PDB file of C-alpha atoms and ligand atoms in Angstrom:
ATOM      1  CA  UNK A 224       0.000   0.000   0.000  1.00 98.00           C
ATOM      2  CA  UNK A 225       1.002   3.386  -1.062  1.00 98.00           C
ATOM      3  CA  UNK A 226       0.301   6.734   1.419  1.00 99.00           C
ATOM      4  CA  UNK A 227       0.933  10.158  -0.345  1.00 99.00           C
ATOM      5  CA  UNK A 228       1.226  12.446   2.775  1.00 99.00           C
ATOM      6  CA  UNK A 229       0.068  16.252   1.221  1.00 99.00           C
ATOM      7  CA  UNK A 230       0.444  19.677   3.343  1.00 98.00           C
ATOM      8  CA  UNK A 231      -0.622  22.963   1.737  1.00 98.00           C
ATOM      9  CA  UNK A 232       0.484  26.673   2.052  1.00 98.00           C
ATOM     10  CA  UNK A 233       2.788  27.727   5.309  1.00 97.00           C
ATOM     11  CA  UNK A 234       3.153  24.060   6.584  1.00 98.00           C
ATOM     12  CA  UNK A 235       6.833  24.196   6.128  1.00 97.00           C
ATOM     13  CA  UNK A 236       6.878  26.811   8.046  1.00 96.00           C
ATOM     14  CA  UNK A 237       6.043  24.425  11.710  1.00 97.00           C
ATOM     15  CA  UNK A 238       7.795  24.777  14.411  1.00 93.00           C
ATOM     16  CA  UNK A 239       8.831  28.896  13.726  1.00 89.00           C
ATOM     17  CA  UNK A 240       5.815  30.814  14.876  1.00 84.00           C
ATOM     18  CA  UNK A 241       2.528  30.192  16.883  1.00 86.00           C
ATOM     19  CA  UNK A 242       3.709  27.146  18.648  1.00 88.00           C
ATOM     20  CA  UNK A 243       0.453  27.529  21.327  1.00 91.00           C
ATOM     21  CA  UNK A 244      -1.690  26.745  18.232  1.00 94.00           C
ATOM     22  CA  UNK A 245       0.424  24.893  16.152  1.00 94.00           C
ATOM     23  CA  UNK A 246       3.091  23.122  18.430  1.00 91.00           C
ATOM     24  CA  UNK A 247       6.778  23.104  17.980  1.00 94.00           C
ATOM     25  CA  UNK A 248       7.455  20.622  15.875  1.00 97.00           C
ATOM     26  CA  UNK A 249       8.777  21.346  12.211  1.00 97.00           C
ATOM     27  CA  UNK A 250       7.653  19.681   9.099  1.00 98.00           C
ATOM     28  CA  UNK A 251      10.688  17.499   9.269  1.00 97.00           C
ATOM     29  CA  UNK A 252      10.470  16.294  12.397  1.00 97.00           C
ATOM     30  CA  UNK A 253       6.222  15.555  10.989  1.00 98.00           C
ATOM     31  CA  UNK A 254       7.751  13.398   8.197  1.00 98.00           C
ATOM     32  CA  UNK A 255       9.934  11.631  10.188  1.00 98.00           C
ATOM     33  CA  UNK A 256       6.981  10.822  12.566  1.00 98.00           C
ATOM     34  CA  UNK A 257       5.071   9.928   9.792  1.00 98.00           C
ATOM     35  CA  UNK A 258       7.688   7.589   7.859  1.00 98.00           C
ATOM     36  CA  UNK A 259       8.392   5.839  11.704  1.00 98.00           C
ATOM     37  CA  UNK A 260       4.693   4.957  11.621  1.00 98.00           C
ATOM     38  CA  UNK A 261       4.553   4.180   7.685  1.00 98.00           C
ATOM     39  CA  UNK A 262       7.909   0.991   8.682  1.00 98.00           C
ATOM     40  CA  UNK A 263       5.498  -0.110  11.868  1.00 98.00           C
ATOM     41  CA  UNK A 264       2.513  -0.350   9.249  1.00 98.00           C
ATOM     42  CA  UNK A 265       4.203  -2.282   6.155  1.00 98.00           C
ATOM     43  CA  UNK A 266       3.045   0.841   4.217  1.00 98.00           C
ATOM     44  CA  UNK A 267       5.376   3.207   1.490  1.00 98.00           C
ATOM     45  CA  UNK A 268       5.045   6.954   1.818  1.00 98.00           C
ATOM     46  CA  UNK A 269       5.317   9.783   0.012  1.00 98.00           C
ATOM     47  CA  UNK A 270       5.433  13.479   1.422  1.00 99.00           C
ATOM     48  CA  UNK A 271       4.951  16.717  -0.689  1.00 99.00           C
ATOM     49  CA  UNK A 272       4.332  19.967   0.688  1.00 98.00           C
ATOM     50  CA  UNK A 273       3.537  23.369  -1.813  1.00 98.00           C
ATOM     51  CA  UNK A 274       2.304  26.861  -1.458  1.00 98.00           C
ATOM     52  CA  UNK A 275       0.725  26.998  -4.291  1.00 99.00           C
ATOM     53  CA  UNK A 276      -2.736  25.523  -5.216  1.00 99.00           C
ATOM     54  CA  UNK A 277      -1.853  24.457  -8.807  1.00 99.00           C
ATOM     55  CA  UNK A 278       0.492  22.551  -7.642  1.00 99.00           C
ATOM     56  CA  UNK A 279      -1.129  20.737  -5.279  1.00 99.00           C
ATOM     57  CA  UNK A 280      -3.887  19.983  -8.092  1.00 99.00           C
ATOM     58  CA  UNK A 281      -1.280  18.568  -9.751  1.00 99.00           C
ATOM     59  CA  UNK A 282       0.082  16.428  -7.385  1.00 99.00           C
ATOM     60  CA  UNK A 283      -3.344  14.600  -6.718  1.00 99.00           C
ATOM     61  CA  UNK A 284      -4.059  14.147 -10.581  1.00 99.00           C
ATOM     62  CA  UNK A 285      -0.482  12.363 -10.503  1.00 98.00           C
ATOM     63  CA  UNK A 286      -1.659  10.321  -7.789  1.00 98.00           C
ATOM     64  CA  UNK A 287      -4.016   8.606 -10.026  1.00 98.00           C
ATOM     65  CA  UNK A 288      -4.077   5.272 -10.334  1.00 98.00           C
ATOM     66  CA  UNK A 289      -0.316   4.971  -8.542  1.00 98.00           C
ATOM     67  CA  UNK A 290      -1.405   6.079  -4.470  1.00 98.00           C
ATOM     68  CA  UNK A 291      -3.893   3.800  -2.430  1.00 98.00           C
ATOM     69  CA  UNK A 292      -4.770   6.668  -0.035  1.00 98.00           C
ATOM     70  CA  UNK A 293      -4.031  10.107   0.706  1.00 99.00           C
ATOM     71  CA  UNK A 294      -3.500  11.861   3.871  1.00 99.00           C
ATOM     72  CA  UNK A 295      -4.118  15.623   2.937  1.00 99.00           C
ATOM     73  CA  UNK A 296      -3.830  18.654   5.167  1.00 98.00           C
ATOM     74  CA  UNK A 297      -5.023  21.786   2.970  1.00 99.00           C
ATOM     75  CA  UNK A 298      -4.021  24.480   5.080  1.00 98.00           C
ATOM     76  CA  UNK A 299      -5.405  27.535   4.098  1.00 98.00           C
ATOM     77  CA  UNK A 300      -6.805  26.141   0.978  1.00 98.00           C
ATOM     78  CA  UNK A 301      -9.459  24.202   2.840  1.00 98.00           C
ATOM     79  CA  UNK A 302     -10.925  26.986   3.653  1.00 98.00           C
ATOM     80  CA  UNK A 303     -10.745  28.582  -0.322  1.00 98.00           C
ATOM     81  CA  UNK A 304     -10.355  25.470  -2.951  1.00 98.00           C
ATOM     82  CA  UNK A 305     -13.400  23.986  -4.839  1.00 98.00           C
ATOM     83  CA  UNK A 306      -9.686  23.143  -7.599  1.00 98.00           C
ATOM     84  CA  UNK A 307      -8.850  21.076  -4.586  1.00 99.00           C
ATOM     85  CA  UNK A 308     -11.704  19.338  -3.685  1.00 98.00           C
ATOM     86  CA  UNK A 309     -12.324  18.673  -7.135  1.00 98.00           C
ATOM     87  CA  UNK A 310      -9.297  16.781  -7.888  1.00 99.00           C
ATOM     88  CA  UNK A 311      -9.627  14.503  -4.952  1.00 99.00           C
ATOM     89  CA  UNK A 312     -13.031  13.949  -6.396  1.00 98.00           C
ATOM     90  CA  UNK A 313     -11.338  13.506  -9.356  1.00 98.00           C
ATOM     91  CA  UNK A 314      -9.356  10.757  -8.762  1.00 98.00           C
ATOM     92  CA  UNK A 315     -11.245   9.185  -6.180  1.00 98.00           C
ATOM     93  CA  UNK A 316      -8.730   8.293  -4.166  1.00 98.00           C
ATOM     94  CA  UNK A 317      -9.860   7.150  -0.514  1.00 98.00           C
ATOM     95  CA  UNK A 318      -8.405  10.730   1.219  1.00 99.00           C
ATOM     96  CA  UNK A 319      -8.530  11.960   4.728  1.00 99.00           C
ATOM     97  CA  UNK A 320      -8.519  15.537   5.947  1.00 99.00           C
ATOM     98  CA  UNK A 321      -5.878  16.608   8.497  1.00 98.00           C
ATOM     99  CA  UNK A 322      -5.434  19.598  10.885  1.00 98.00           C
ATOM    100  CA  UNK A 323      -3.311  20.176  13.481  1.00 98.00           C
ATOM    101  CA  UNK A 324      -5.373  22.442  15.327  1.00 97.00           C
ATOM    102  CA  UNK A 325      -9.477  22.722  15.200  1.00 98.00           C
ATOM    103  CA  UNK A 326     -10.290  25.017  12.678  1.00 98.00           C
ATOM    104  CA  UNK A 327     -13.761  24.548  13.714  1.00 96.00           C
ATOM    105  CA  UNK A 328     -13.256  26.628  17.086  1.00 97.00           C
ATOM    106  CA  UNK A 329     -11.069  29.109  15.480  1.00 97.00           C
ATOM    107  CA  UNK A 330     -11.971  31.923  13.319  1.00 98.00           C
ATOM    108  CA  UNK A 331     -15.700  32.159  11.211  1.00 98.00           C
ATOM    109  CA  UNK A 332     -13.481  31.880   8.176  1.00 98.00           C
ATOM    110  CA  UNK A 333     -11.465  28.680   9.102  1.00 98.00           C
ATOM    111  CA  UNK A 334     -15.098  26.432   9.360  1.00 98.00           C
ATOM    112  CA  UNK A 335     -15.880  26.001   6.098  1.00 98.00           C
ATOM    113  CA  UNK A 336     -14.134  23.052   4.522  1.00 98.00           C
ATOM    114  CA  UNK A 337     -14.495  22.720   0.754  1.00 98.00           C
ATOM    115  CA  UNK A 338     -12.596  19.267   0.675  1.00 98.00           C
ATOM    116  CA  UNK A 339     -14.189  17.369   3.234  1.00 98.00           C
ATOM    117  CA  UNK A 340     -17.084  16.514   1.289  1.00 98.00           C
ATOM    118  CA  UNK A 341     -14.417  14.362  -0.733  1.00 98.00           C
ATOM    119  CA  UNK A 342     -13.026  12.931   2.264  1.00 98.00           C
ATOM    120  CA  UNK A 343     -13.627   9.472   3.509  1.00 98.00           C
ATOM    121  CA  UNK A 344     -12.716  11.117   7.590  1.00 98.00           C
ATOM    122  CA  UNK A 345     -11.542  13.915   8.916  1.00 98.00           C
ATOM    123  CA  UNK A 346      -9.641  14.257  11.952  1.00 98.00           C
ATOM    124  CA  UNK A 347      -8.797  17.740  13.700  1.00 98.00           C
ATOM    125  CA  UNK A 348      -7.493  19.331  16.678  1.00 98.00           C
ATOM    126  CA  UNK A 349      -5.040  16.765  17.612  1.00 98.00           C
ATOM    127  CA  UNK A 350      -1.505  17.841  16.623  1.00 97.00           C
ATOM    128  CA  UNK A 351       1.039  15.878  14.686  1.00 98.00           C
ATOM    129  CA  UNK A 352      -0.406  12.653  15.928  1.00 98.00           C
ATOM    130  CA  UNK A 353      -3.653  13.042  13.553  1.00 98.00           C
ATOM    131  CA  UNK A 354      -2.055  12.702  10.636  1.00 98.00           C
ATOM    132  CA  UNK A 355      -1.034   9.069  12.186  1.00 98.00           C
ATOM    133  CA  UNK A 356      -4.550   8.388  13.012  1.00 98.00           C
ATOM    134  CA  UNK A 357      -5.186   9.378   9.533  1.00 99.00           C
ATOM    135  CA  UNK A 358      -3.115   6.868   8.279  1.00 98.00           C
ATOM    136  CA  UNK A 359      -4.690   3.950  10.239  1.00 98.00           C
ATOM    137  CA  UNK A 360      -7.674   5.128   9.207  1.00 98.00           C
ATOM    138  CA  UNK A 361      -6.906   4.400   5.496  1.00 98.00           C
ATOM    139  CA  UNK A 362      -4.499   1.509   6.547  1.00 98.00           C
ATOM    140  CA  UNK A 363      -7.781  -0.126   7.941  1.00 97.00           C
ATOM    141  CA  UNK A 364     -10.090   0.501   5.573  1.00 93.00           C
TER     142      UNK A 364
HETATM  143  O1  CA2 B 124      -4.752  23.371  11.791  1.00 90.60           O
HETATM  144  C1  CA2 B 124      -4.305  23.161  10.657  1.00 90.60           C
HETATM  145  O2  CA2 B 124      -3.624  22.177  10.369  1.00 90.60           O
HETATM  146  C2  CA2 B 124      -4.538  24.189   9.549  1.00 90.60           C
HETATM  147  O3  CA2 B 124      -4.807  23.480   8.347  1.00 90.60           O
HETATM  148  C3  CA2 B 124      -3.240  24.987   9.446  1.00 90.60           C
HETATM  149  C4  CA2 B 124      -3.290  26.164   8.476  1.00 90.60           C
HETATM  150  C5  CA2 B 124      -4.546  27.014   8.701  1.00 90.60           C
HETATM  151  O4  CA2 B 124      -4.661  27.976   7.687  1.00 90.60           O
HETATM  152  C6  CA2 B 124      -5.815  26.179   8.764  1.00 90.60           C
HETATM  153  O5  CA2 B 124      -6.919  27.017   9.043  1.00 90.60           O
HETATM  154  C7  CA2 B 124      -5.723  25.100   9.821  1.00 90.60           C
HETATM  155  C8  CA2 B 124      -2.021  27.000   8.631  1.00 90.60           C
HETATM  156  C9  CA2 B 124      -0.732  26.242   8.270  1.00 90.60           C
HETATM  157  C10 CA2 B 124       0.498  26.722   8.955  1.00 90.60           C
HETATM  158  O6  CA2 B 124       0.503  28.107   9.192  1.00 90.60           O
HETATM  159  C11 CA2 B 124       1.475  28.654   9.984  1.00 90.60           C
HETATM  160  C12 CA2 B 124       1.193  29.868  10.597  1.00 90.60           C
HETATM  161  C13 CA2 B 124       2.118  30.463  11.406  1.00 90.60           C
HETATM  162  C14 CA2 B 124       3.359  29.879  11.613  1.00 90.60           C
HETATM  163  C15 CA2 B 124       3.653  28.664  10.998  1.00 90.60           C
HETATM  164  C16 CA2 B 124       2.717  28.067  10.184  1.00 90.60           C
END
């Protein structure tokens, strides 16, 4: 089984500011969580990160017919993208959502989701350790 591990717009960014919403952690040290838990699974992973919604589009369409699942954390763009949600639709690749924090107790703007109508689960509000839930999630499906 193939994962493809997606983060959006300012992810790479972890670990440098707003670490009481966020957490300290930097996308490395995420991948390298994530990879640990990919060995303990049997599963392959593959992590791409961008800042720009075209590419991101991109990356999904290239998914096609090569990834099993897809653990996808929008960032800002969950809040904006119908181009997102429409490529995981797309390719209908099983996909959960991912955020680190809850954007559903956060700002007006941050609870609308455009991708999670696409998404087999979504799991929020529980730091790095929800993108591993994420992946048993798909894992066990
Ligand atoms: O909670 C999440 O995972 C988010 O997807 C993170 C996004 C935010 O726009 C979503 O509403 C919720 C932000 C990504 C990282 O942004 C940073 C901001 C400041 C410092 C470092 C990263």
């Amino acid at each position: 089984m193939k994962i493809l591990v997606i983060n959006g717009p300012n992810i790479n960014m972890l670990g440098i500011r707003e670490p009481e919403i966020y957490g300290k952690g930097t996308l490395r040290d995420l991948e390298k969580m994530i990879s640990e838990k990919a060995d303990s699974l049997g599963v392959e992973v593959e992590f791409f990160q961008s800042n720009h919604e075209g590419a991101l589009v991109d990356k999904i369409q290239e998914a096609y017919q090569k990834i099993d699942g897809i653990v996808i954390n929008p960032a800002a763009y969950t809040h904006t993208s119908v181009a997102i949600l429409d490529a995981v639709k797309a390719v209908g690749i099983p996909t959960v959502e991912v955020h680190i924090s809850d954007p559903d107790t956060r700002e007006e703007f941050r609870k609308i989701s455009y991708i999670r109508k696409a998404c087999i689960a979504t799991v929020k509000g529980k730091g790095f350790a929800g993108y591993l839930e994420a992946m048993d999630i798909l894992v066990s499906r």
